[in-house]
XYZ file of C-alpha atoms in Angstrom:
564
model
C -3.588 124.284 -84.716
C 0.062 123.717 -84.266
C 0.518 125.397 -81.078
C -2.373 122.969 -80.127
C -0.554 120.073 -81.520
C 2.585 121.703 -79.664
C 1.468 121.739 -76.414
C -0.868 117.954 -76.621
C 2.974 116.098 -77.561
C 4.700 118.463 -75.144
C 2.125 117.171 -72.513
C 2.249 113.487 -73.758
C 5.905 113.604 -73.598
C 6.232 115.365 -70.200
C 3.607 112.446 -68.628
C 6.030 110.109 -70.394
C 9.154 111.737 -68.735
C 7.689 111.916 -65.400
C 6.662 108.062 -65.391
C 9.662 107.205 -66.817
C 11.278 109.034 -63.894
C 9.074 107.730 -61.064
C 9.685 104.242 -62.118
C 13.545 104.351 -62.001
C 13.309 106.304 -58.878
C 10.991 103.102 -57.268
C 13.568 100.997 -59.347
C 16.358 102.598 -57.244
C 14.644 102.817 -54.153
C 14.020 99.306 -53.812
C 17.747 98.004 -54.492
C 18.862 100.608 -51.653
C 16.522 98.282 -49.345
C 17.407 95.402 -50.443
C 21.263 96.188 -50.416
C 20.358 97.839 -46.944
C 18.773 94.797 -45.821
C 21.772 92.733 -46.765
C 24.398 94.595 -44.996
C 21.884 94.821 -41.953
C 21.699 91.090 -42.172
C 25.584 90.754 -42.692
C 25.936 92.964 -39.277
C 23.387 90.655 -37.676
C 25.678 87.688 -38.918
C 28.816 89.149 -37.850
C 27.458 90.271 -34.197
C 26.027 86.814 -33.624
C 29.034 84.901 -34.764
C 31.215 87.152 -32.588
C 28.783 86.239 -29.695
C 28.863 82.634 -30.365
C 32.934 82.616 -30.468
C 33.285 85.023 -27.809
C 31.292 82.832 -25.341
C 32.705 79.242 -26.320
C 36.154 80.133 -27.359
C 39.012 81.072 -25.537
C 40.921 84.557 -26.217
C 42.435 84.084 -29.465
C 38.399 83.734 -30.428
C 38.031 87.389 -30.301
C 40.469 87.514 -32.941
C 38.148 85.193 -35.522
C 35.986 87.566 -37.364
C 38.756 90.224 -37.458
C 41.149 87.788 -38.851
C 38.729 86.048 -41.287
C 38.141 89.068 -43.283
C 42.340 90.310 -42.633
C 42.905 89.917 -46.207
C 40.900 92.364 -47.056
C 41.671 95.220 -44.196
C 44.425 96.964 -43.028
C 47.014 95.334 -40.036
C 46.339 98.954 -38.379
C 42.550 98.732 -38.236
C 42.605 94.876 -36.947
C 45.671 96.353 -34.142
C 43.445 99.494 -33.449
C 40.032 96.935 -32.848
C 42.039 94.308 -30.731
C 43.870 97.455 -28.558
C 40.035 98.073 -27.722
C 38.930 94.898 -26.825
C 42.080 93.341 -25.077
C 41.118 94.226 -21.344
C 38.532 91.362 -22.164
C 41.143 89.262 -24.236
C 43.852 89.470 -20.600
C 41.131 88.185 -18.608
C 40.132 84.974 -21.131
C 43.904 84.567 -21.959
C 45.196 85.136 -18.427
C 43.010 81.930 -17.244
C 43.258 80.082 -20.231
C 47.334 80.650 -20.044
C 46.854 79.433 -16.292
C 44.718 76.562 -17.438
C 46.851 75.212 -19.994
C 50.865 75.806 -19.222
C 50.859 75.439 -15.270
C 50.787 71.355 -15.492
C 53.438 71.689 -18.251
C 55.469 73.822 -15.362
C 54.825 71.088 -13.177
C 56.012 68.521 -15.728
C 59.191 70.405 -16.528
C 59.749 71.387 -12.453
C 63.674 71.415 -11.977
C 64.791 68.904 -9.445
C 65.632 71.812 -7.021
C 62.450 72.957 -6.917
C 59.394 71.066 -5.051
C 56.782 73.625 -6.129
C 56.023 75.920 -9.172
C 52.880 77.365 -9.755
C 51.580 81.031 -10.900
C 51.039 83.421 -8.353
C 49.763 86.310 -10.348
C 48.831 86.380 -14.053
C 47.713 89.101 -15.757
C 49.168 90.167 -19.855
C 48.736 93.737 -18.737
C 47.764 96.781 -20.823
C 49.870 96.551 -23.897
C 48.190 94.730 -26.602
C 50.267 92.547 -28.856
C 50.466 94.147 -32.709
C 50.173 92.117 -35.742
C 52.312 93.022 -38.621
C 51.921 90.928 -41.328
C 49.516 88.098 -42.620
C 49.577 85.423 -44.701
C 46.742 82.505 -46.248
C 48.229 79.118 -46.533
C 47.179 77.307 -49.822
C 46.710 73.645 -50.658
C 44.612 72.463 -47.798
C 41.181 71.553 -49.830
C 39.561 70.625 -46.456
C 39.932 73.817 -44.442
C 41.536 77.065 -44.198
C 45.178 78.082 -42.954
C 45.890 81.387 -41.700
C 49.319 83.283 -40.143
C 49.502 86.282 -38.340
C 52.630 87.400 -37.874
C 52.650 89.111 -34.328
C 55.248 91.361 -32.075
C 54.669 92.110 -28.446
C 56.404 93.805 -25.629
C 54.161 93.752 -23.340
C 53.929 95.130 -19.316
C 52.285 91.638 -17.903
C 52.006 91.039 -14.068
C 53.217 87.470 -14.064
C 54.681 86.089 -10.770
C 55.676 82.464 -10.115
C 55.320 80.661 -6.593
C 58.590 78.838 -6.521
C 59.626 76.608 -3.446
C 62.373 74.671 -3.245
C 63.641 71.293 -1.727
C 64.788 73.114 1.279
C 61.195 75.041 2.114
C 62.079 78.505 1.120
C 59.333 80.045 -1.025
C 60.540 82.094 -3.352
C 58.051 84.969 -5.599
C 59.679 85.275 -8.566
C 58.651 88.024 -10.838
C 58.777 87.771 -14.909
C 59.535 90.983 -16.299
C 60.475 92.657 -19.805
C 58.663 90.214 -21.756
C 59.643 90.936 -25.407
C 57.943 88.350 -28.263
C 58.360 88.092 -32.184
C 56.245 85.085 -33.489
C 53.987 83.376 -36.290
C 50.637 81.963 -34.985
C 48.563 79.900 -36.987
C 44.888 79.394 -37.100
C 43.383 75.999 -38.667
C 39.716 76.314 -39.397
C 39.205 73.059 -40.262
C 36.473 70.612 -41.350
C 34.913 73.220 -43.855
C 30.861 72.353 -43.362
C 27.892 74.090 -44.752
C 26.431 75.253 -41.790
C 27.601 78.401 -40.256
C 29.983 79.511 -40.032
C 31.390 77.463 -42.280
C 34.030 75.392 -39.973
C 33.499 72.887 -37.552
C 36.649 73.983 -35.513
C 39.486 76.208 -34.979
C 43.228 74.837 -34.362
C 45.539 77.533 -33.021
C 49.481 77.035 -32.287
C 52.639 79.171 -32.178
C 53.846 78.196 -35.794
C 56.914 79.937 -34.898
C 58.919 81.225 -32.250
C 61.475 84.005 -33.385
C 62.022 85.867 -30.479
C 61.357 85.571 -26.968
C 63.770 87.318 -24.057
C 62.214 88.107 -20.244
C 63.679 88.569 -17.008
C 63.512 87.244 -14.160
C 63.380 89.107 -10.340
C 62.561 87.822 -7.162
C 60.230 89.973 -5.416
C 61.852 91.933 -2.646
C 65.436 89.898 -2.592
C 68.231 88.715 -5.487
C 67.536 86.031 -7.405
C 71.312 85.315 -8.019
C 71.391 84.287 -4.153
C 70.388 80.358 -4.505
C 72.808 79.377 -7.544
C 71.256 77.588 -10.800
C 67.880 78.684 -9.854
C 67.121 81.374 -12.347
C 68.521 79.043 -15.739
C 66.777 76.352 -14.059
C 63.543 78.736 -13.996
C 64.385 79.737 -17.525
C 64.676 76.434 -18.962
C 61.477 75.268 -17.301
C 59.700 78.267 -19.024
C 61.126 77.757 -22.460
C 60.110 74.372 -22.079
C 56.674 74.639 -20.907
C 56.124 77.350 -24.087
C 57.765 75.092 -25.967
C 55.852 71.886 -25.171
C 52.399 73.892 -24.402
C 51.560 75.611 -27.667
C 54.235 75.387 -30.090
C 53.575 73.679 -33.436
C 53.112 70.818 -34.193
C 51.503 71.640 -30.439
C 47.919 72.607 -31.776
C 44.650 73.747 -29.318
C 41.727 72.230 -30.778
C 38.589 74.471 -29.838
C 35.203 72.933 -31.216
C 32.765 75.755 -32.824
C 30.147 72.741 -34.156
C 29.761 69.736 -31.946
C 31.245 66.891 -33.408
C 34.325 64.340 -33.308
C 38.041 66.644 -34.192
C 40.100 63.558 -32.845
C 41.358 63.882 -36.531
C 42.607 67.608 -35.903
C 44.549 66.582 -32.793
C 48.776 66.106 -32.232
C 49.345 62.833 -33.207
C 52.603 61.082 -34.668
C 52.891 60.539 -37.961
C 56.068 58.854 -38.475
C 59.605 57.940 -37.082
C 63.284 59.496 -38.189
C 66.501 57.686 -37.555
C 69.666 59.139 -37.939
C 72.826 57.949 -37.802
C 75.522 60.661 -36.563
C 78.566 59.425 -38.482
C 81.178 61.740 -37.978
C 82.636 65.227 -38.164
C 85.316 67.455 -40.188
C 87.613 70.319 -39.831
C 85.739 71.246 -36.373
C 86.894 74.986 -34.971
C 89.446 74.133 -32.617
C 87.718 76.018 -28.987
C 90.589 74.993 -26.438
C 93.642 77.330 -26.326
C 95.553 73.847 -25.213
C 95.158 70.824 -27.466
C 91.696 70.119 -29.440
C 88.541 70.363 -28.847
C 86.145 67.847 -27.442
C 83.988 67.751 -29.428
C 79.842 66.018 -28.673
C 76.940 66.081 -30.487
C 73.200 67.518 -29.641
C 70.083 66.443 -31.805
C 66.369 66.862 -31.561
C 63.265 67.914 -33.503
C 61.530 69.889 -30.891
C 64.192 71.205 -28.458
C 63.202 69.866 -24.902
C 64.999 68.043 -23.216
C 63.402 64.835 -22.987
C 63.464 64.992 -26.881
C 66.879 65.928 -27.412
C 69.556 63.035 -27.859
C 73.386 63.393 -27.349
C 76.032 61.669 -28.506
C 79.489 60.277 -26.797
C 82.365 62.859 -26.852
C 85.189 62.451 -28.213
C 88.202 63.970 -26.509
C 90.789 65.805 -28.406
C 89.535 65.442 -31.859
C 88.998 67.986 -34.484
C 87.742 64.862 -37.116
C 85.742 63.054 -34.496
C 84.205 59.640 -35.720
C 80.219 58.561 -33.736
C 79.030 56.318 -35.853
C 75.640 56.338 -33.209
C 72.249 56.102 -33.624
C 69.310 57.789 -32.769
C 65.246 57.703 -33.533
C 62.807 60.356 -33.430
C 59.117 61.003 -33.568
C 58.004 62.679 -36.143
C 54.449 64.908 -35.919
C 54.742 67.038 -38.946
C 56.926 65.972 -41.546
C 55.796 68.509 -44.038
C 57.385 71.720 -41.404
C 59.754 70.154 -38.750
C 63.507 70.020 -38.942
C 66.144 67.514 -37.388
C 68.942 69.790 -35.872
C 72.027 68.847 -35.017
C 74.673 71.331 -33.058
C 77.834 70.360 -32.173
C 79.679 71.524 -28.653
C 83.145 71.438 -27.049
C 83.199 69.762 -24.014
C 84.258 71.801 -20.840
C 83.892 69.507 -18.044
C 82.162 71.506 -15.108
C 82.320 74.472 -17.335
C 79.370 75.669 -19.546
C 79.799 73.420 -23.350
C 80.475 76.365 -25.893
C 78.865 75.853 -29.265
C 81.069 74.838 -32.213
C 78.004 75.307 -35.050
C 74.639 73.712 -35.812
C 72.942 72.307 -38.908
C 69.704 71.194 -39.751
C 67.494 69.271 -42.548
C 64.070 69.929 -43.354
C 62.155 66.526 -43.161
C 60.211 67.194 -46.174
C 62.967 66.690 -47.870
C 63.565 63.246 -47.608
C 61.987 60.839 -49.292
C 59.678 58.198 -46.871
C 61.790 55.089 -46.659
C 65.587 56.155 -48.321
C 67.974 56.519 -46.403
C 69.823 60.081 -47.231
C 73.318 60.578 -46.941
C 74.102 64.340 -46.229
C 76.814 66.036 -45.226
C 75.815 70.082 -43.503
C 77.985 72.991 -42.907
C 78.057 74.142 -39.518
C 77.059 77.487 -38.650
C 76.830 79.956 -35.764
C 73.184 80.415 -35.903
C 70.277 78.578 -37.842
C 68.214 82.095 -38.267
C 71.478 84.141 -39.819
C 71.323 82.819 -43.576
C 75.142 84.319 -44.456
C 77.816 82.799 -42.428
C 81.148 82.287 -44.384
C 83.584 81.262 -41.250
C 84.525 77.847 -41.593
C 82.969 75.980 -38.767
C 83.687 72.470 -39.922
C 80.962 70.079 -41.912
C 79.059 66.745 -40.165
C 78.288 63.688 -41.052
C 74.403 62.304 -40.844
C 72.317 59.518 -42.303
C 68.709 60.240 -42.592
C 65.875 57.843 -42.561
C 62.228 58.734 -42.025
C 59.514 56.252 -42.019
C 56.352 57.007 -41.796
C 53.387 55.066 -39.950
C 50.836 53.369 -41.811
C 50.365 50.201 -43.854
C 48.640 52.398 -46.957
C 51.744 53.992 -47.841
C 53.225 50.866 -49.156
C 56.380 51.669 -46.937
C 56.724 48.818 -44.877
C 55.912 49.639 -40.703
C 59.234 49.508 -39.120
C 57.462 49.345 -35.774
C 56.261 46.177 -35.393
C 59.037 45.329 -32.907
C 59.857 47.553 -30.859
C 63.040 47.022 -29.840
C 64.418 46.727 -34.027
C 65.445 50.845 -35.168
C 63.647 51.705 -38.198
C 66.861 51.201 -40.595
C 66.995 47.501 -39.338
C 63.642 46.871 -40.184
C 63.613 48.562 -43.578
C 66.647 46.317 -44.304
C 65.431 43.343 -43.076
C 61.529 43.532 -43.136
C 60.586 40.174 -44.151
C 61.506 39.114 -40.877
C 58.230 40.262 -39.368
C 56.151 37.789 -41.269
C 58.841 35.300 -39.933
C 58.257 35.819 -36.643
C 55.520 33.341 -34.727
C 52.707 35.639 -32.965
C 52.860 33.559 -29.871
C 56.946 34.525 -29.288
C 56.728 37.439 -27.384
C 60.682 37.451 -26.825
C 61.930 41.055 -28.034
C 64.884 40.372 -30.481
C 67.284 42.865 -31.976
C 68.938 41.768 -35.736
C 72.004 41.412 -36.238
C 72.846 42.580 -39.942
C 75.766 40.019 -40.403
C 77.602 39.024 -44.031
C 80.664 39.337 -46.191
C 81.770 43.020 -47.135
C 83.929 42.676 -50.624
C 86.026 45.567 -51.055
C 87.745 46.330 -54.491
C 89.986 49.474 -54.537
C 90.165 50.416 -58.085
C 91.868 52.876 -58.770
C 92.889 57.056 -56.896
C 93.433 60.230 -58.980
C 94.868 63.362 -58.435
C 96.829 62.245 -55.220
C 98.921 64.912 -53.813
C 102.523 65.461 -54.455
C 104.680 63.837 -51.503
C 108.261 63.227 -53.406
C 110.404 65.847 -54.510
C 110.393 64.397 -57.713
C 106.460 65.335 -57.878
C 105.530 61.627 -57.619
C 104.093 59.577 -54.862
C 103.871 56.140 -53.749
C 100.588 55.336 -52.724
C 99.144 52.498 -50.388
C 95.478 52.066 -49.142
C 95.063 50.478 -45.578
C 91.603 49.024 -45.328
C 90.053 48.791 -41.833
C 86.688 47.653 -39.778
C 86.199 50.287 -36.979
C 84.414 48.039 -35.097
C 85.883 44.624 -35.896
C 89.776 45.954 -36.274
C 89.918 43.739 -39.043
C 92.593 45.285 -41.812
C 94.231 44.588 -45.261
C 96.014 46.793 -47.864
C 96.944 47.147 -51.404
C 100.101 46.932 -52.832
C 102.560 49.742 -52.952
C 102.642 51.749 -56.482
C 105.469 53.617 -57.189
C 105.930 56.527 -58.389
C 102.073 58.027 -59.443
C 99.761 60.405 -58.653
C 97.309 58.293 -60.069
C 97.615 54.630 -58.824
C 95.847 51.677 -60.134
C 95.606 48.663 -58.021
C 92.448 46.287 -58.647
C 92.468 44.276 -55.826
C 90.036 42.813 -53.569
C 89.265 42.393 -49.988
C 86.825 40.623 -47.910
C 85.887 41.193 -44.532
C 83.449 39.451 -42.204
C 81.138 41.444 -40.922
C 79.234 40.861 -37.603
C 77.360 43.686 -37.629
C 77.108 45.653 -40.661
C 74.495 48.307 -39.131
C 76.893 49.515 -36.678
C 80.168 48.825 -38.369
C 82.540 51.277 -40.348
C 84.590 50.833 -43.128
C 87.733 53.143 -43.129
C 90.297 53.606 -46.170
C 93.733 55.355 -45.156
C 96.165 56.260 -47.969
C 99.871 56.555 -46.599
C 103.013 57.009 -49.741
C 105.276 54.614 -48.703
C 108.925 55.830 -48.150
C 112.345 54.036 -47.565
C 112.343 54.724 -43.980
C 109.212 55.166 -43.035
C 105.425 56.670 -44.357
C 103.792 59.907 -44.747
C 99.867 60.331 -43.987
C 97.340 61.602 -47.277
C 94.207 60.965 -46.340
C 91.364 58.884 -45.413
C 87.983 57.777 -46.598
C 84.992 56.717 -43.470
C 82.278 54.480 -45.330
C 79.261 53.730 -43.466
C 77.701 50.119 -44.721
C 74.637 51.273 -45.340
C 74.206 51.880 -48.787
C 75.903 49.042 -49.839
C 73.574 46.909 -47.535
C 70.542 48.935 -48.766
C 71.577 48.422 -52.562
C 73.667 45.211 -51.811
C 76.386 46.260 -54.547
C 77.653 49.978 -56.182
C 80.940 51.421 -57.616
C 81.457 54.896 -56.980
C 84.368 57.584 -55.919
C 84.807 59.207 -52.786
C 86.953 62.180 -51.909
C 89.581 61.972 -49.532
C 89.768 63.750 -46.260
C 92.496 65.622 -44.737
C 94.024 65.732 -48.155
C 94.286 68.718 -50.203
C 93.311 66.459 -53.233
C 92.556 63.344 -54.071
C 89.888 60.773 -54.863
C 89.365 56.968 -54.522
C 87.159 54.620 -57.069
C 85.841 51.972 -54.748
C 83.537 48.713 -55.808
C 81.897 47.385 -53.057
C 79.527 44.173 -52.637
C 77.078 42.774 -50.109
C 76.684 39.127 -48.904
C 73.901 39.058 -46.459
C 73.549 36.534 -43.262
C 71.182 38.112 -40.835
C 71.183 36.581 -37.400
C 69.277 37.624 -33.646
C 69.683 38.371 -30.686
C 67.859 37.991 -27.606
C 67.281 41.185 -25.440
């Protein structure tokens, strides 16, 4: 009976076990499909959105799908997939390239030159190689992605070139070698697939980029200026083609991306003041020293100031207004040369702001250490400092910065300054006027401190000479004898005619029985003290080992116009 029993629950357990079993095995089986369907229906997604990019887009579009899921892969199996596929990439690039950056060769043709077009154009064999990437954050209404990439490539790319005189000239560029950022915008974010309206694509940044150039079957060298003139043209046309703020915008989902394209968003002035303690670059005398300045380095964009000959403490005091595209990543750069006459200028150092620092509608009073070269961070020669006030205004009424465009013949500081003056204006005078900031500067010179020894007692006798650059008017203090550190309390008033372009300049001299010794100086641009129309402050003395000068200083307004 309970063998009986033994083998009926044996049985009944068995049949339990074997149901059990079938039913997880169903269980099982059915989640493989569906999780087989899904990545079969992921593969059918990914083939037809390759399709779809490869036939609208140009050749960075075969990069898409490879670079959307980057994050997650290695550089090495997104280099080893594009190796495959760039034969097809050279021939989409190679016409888009030809497409795109032959007007802007046109545009930037050197005078000597009647003709430049491409020839041949093929990006060879060698595939570019990515080697780092990157997702921006903060952008809620798209995606920003950088791909760091590094090419040295073998292209085929020869340039028709003829000149004023009718000789055509083949000019072969060779030994391309490239180290760069690019960025890709996918950008309105929308719920259809796949997922973007459109993709934005620019060289974000330019680190490297050296070629050669040869002229096929002869010397290039043999019609002088040709090949920098070729050069610049090409650096230019890069430049001015695809470098950001320089965006391609390629629609993926028909629709309006006027929103996504290069457009201005603001203007910079600056106001090149003056210079310090510039490396001397002439073996005879001082340098001559001239100023460079642009955003984006073309040379339509790039402003230069007035040299000044044989100074090592040059004053400009000049103006100069920019466009700005993208405050949030462009710099202002300023580099400073010695003028050689006919000779190549030879660099004396460079500086540069980021424009995201400054605040929209304050003027910013900087002074920047020169240095060889903006991309070498450690540079401890002493180069000499400059001079700059920044103002950037941007465009817009929303802002609640006032438009400093609504003449355009007024610079952005004057209508910042002066902006009621719009309002003033009747709409039917078209005349273009330029103001005049004109008013009563009041000068008090407090007080100096720690003014060098120029005695051999250890004393001084200290004298301020007060002076309009642009005027000539002057007045000084009273002599105080024997101190380092003077008091004097007295005030000045000068006339101003106009204030925007005139420079106040302090000079201390120690007065002697037969004659004066040189301390220092102090250059004072007006524009703080018109902007805040009265401040006290101290300012450190140049060309003095030591020294310092408390200064109160008070604006009387009287603006005035003039036609032009």
């Amino acid at each position: 009976m309970g063998f009986i029993v033994g083998v009926v629950i044996g049985l009944v357990v068995g049949i339990a076990i074997i149901i059990g079993f079938v039913k997880l095995e169903n269980s099982r089986s059915k989640l493989r499909s569906e999780l087989a369907n899904t990545v079969a229906a992921f593969a059918r997604m990914t083939i037809l959105f390759i399709l779809a990019t490869v036939s609208v887009c140009s050749s960075l579009y075969y990069l898409i799908p490879v670079a959307l899921a980057v994050h997650l892969l290695q550089l090495t199996w997104l280099n080893h997939h594009l190796t495959k596929i760039w034969p097809y990439v050279d021939e989409a690039a190679s016409e888009l390239i030809r497409a795109s950056v032959e007007p802007v060769l046109e545009q930037y043709r050197p005078a000597i030159v009647s003709s430049l077009t491409f020839s041949k154009l093929t990006l060879g064999t060698v595939a570019p190689q990515f080697t780092g990437v990157s997702i921006i954050d903060g952008d809620k209404d798209g995606m920003t992605m950088e791909l760091d990439m590094q090419w040295d490539g073998n292209p085929n790319i020869v340039l028709g070139v003829k000149t004023l005189v009718g000789v055509s000239l083949p000019i072969q560029v060779k030994n391309i070698g490239f180290t760069g950022v690019f960025r890709l915008i996918f950008r309105p974010l929308v719920d259809d697939f796949p997922c973007f309206g459109a993709v934005s694509f620019s060289l974000r940044e330019k680190k490297k980029l050296d070629f050669t150039l040869k002229v096929v079957g002869g010397d290039i060298s043999a019609i002088p200026g040709i090949s920098e003139a070729i050069e610049e043209t090409i650096r230019d046309a890069v430049e001015d083609s695809i470098t950001w703020p320089v965006r391609k915008v390629i629609p993926i989902i028909p629709g309006d991306y006027s929103d996504l394209e290069l457009k201005p968003v603001g203007m910079l002035e600056v106001k090149l003041v003056q210079a310090k303690n510039l490396t001397n670059k002439d073996l005879v005398g001082k340098s001559d020293p001239f100023a460079k300045l642009f955003i984006r380095p073309l040379r339509e964009k790039t402003k230069r100031s007035k040299t000044i000959n044989n100074d090592l403490n040059p004053i400009w005091n000049e103006h100069f207004e920019f466009v700005v595209e993208d405050a949030s990543t462009q710099h202002i750069v300023v580099r400073i040369y010695d003028d050689e006459g006919v000779q190549a200028s030879e660099l004396i150092g460079c500086a540069q702001v980021r424009l995201c620092e400054l605040e929209p509608g304050k003027v910013k009073d900087v002074w920047l250490k020169l240095v060889k070269d903006l991309e070498i961070q450690r540079d401890n020669k002493n180069r000499g400092e400059v001079h700059l006030e920044l103002l950037y205004v941007p465009f817009g009424s929303g802002n609640g910065i006032v438009n400093p465009f609504a003449s355009s013949s007024m610079t952005s500081l004057e209508r910042v300054l002066k902006n009621d003056t719009t309002e003033e204006e009747n709409a039917s005078t078209r005349r273009r006027k330029d103001i005049i900031v004109r008013g009563v500067l009041s000068v008090t010179v407090i007080s100096a401190e720690e003014i060098p020894i120029q005695d051999l007692m250890g004393k001084a006798d200290p004298y301020v000479v007060l002076s309009m650059k642009k005027s000539g008017a002057k007045s000084k203090t009273r002599v105080v004898n024997d101190s380092l550190n003077p008091v004097w309390n007295q005030t000045f008033d000068f006339v101003v005619e106009d204030g925007l372009h005139d420079m106040l300049v302090l000079e201390v001299w120690d007065h002697d029985t037969f004659g004066k010794d040189y301390v220092g100086r102090c250059i004072l641009t007006l524009t703080r003290v018109i902007m805040e129309e009265e401040y006290k402050d101290w300012f450190s003395l140049d060309e003095s080992k030591s020294g310092k000068l408390q200064l109160h200083l008070k604006w009387m307004a009287q603006s005035i116009y003039r036609d032009s």
